């Protein structure tokens, strides 16, 4: 019998979707979910689960979909992952669970992420039935409210701890709120999955900068243990001439204005954003794609400039595809060397063409400038999306906390820092990674925090 | 939500408000500021903390854009949506020696806590307090109390000496040994002060009032060219070395959203009509 194709994800038409911020991927209907799930072979020795950073019992939840048991399927996922509506949307399934599916060899793996999302969307607004251990009234703090801290908080709350989350901004969610755009991860969903944490008894404190409002030392007096999930929040810049001209944004600023502050609805919301006509986005990771697609929706003609070739793009393939469908141009093997402007505003990016040399220590071919190939790309806005680095605030107030030369927190194999009882995980430890890797780190750290407290 | 417990008009369009925020009041150090989100659909703006008491932070601001006008309209008992802080570096606790503290316009609100701090650290302080005219001279009494000498300048000569703060500074620099100049006020004033002290190699700190969004070093909105690179005012400032600041990029950045600010203001005016 020939292998059936994956059920395609219904999506907004590209022509329409570049005029709005509504979600692009619309989600499976029950019928589509049943059809896609029916393709799963229910392998006796499933390989997909090994591909999941939080070890969701994928075979079991898809089996439950096959039987039409959607509620049971949902709780099967929730045993391992408290945020399936978010991960079903933003996980790079194609390099994780779906890459490990036996059908991947034929190029048609089960659409595990889409099925995860289907169950979450189907069930998450119903009254939740999560079993938690009896409350032990032991206070634990999680600093930051991005994926790592949320996962740590959820798992500690389930074990009965009194968990307090601390967020510097006015809304929780970290990168889920300020970074990933509405059209990829609706904020209604982020808010809902975070609100479900409050149902588990987790307290969320916004407007608190740990390191400023309260020091880590103060928190240590109040809490038995502390998890630091502060992320890799500080923007990197190119460090080339003209980078502080008006009209040049870091991806973080651009996305925070649009996502967190809802500047795309200015003047209904007070935070403004500059709407460029010709926008250059530097970088080719997921954040670059998010920034490019956001600028497109604000009405710009957008060009992505990337110093390596298509094969090295760090972004998910689906994001690149969505960007190209939306009419975003790619200038590959191209690197900015300067920005030129007039009256304080950017007018062009001077770029140089690149070629790929021999592989570097990570196996990626190193881009080398081609001498004399400089030319200018005219633009009225630039968004620099070349990555982030750890935020230094905690470091300033906690000099005793051991860091790597890059500013990441050093932890042992049990996620504990050099300060006893203080744990850390997610991007602040590993550098920029994915949502699911941070969730996985928070979840594992919770196990060791529990052990630490019970052993103490 | 943060309750507005008291408000006082200090000068035309300039308010001092007291807001209940004991946790911020406790953590506050001179040099710190707060980020205020006036209402749910508002923007995050940096504001000066003028003083604190056990329960409250005292914020001084001038009605300029929509957000500050909305704050100015709030009544005692009203709730401010969000206040985050304190953020920014605390000012160093150091005895510099002879300090000239220059406060221009509403910058006087920041000069008071920093001046008190410098005074407490044993510095000899000369203050140059500048304003456009007499009714805009702020906090004269408070600044008088902490200074050896207070010089007032007004652009129109309606009070004190007619002229700019830089005129008064020039005279001091030619007659006295100055160990530190601290300038707080409009960016053009702080640039002029820095230009004046640079050839004389007098250490000069300025308190930058960059446009900010997050106030936590994440977004980069407040970045400014500094030395050979770029720093974020919110976490490396607000007090920075005036001789290292790239004023040529800072000044245009401050007016980046001029058009949008005008749109917001005109809509606000229409609403209140």
Short mmCIF file of C-alpha atoms in Angstrom, two decimals, chain A residues 72-247:
data_model
loop_
_atom_site.label_atom_id
_atom_site.label_comp_id
_atom_site.label_asym_id
_atom_site.label_seq_id
_atom_site.Cartn_x
_atom_site.Cartn_y
_atom_site.Cartn_z
CA UNK A 72 -7.25 11.48 27.29
CA UNK A 73 -4.76 12.34 24.55
CA UNK A 74 -4.43 15.88 25.88
CA UNK A 75 -3.67 14.69 29.42
CA UNK A 76 -1.21 12.16 28.04
CA UNK A 77 0.78 15.12 26.66
CA UNK A 78 0.31 17.15 29.83
CA UNK A 79 1.98 14.40 31.85
CA UNK A 80 5.22 15.59 30.29
CA UNK A 81 4.57 19.06 28.90
CA UNK A 82 2.38 21.75 30.41
CA UNK A 83 2.34 23.99 27.38
CA UNK A 84 1.23 21.93 24.35
CA UNK A 85 -0.64 24.75 22.63
CA UNK A 86 2.61 26.73 22.51
CA UNK A 87 5.04 23.90 21.70
CA UNK A 88 2.66 22.46 19.11
CA UNK A 89 3.11 25.78 17.34
CA UNK A 90 6.73 26.74 17.83
CA UNK A 91 8.75 23.53 18.30
CA UNK A 92 11.08 22.63 15.42
CA UNK A 93 9.41 19.24 15.10
CA UNK A 94 11.12 18.58 11.76
CA UNK A 95 14.49 18.25 13.54
CA UNK A 96 13.13 16.58 16.69
CA UNK A 97 10.22 14.13 17.08
CA UNK A 98 9.24 14.14 13.40
CA UNK A 99 12.83 13.55 12.33
CA UNK A 100 12.84 10.43 14.54
CA UNK A 101 9.55 9.07 13.14
CA UNK A 102 10.11 5.90 11.11
CA UNK A 103 8.10 7.41 8.26
CA UNK A 104 10.63 10.25 8.06
CA UNK A 105 12.82 7.94 6.00
CA UNK A 106 10.19 8.13 3.27
CA UNK A 107 9.91 11.88 3.75
CA UNK A 108 6.42 11.68 5.19
CA UNK A 109 6.70 11.67 9.00
CA UNK A 110 3.56 11.96 11.10
CA UNK A 111 2.70 15.63 11.70
CA UNK A 112 3.26 15.26 15.45
CA UNK A 113 3.36 18.99 16.19
CA UNK A 114 0.10 19.63 14.39
CA UNK A 115 -1.58 16.82 16.33
CA UNK A 116 -0.19 18.15 19.61
CA UNK A 117 -1.58 21.56 18.77
CA UNK A 118 -4.92 20.04 17.77
CA UNK A 119 -5.38 18.36 21.16
CA UNK A 120 -4.31 21.47 23.05
CA UNK A 121 -6.66 23.77 21.14
CA UNK A 122 -9.46 21.23 21.52
CA UNK A 123 -9.11 20.82 25.30
CA UNK A 124 -7.32 23.73 26.94
CA UNK A 125 -10.35 25.94 27.49
CA UNK A 126 -12.21 23.14 29.29
CA UNK A 127 -11.94 22.82 33.10
CA UNK A 128 -8.53 21.28 33.76
CA UNK A 129 -7.95 18.09 35.70
CA UNK A 130 -4.33 18.18 36.78
CA UNK A 131 -3.40 16.16 39.82
CA UNK A 132 -0.97 17.84 42.16
CA UNK A 133 0.66 16.61 45.31
CA UNK A 134 -0.60 18.03 48.61
CA UNK A 135 0.60 21.59 49.15
CA UNK A 136 3.74 21.64 51.30
CA UNK A 137 3.89 25.47 51.70
CA UNK A 138 7.60 25.49 50.92
CA UNK A 139 8.30 28.69 48.96
CA UNK A 140 10.38 28.45 45.80
CA UNK A 141 11.16 31.31 43.40
CA UNK A 142 11.54 31.16 39.63
CA UNK A 143 13.17 34.23 38.11
CA UNK A 144 12.00 35.15 34.63
CA UNK A 145 8.74 33.93 33.10
CA UNK A 146 9.95 32.53 29.80
CA UNK A 147 9.78 28.85 28.88
CA UNK A 148 12.49 27.61 31.28
CA UNK A 149 10.97 29.27 34.35
CA UNK A 150 7.42 28.38 33.36
CA UNK A 151 8.34 24.70 33.07
CA UNK A 152 10.22 24.74 36.37
CA UNK A 153 7.27 26.49 38.04
CA UNK A 154 4.69 24.05 36.66
CA UNK A 155 6.64 21.01 37.74
CA UNK A 156 7.41 22.38 41.20
CA UNK A 157 3.78 23.39 41.71
CA UNK A 158 2.67 19.87 40.81
CA UNK A 159 4.99 18.59 43.53
CA UNK A 160 3.18 20.79 46.06
CA UNK A 161 5.62 23.72 46.33
CA UNK A 162 4.47 27.31 46.74
CA UNK A 163 5.97 28.76 43.57
CA UNK A 164 6.53 32.47 42.94
CA UNK A 165 7.44 33.64 39.45
CA UNK A 166 9.21 37.00 39.04
CA UNK A 167 8.97 38.96 35.80
CA UNK A 168 10.67 42.29 35.04
CA UNK A 169 8.22 43.38 32.35
CA UNK A 170 4.54 44.09 32.94
CA UNK A 171 3.38 40.84 31.32
CA UNK A 172 4.64 37.29 31.84
CA UNK A 173 5.86 34.92 29.14
CA UNK A 174 9.32 36.19 28.26
CA UNK A 175 10.10 35.53 24.62
CA UNK A 176 6.67 33.94 24.18
CA UNK A 177 5.10 37.34 24.88
CA UNK A 178 7.59 39.89 23.63
CA UNK A 179 9.42 37.94 20.93
CA UNK A 180 7.34 35.49 18.94
CA UNK A 181 4.74 37.37 16.89
CA UNK A 182 1.00 37.06 17.18
CA UNK A 183 0.72 35.48 13.71
CA UNK A 184 2.86 32.55 14.82
CA UNK A 185 1.87 32.31 18.49
CA UNK A 186 -1.30 34.21 19.46
CA UNK A 187 -0.96 35.96 22.82
CA UNK A 188 -4.39 34.67 23.82
CA UNK A 189 -2.87 31.18 23.86
CA UNK A 190 0.25 32.27 25.73
CA UNK A 191 -1.90 34.00 28.34
CA UNK A 192 -4.17 31.02 28.68
CA UNK A 193 -1.44 28.43 29.20
CA UNK A 194 0.25 30.74 31.71
CA UNK A 195 -3.08 31.35 33.46
CA UNK A 196 -3.43 27.59 33.90
CA UNK A 197 -0.32 27.84 36.08
CA UNK A 198 -2.17 30.19 38.41
CA UNK A 199 -4.78 27.44 38.72
CA UNK A 200 -1.97 25.21 40.01
CA UNK A 201 -1.36 27.83 42.72
CA UNK A 202 1.63 29.58 41.14
CA UNK A 203 1.99 33.27 42.04
CA UNK A 204 3.14 35.63 39.29
CA UNK A 205 4.83 38.91 40.26
CA UNK A 206 5.38 41.34 37.39
CA UNK A 207 7.42 44.59 37.41
CA UNK A 208 10.13 42.96 39.52
CA UNK A 209 13.73 43.09 38.30
CA UNK A 210 15.70 40.53 40.26
CA UNK A 211 19.04 42.18 40.82
CA UNK A 212 17.38 45.59 41.20
CA UNK A 213 13.97 45.48 42.89
CA UNK A 214 15.08 42.52 44.96
CA UNK A 215 18.57 41.16 45.01
CA UNK A 216 19.24 37.46 44.71
CA UNK A 217 20.50 37.56 48.30
CA UNK A 218 17.13 38.92 49.45
CA UNK A 219 15.30 36.16 47.57
CA UNK A 220 17.54 33.56 49.17
CA UNK A 221 16.31 34.66 52.59
CA UNK A 222 12.66 34.22 51.57
CA UNK A 223 12.81 31.10 49.41
CA UNK A 224 14.12 27.60 50.01
CA UNK A 225 15.44 27.41 46.48
CA UNK A 226 15.63 29.65 43.44
CA UNK A 227 15.57 28.86 39.75
CA UNK A 228 17.13 31.40 37.38
CA UNK A 229 15.55 31.28 33.95
CA UNK A 230 16.37 34.80 32.86
CA UNK A 231 17.09 33.97 29.22
CA UNK A 232 19.54 35.43 26.75
CA UNK A 233 17.85 38.76 26.48
CA UNK A 234 20.43 41.37 25.52
CA UNK A 235 20.64 42.19 21.81
CA UNK A 236 23.84 41.74 19.82
CA UNK A 237 24.86 44.44 17.37
CA UNK A 238 27.03 44.20 14.28
CA UNK A 239 29.48 46.81 15.53
CA UNK A 240 29.83 48.45 12.12
CA UNK A 241 29.83 52.21 11.42
CA UNK A 242 26.48 53.98 11.41
CA UNK A 243 24.63 51.37 13.46
CA UNK A 244 23.02 53.91 15.80
CA UNK A 245 21.36 55.91 13.01
CA UNK A 246 17.61 56.46 13.30
CA UNK A 247 15.63 53.72 11.60
#
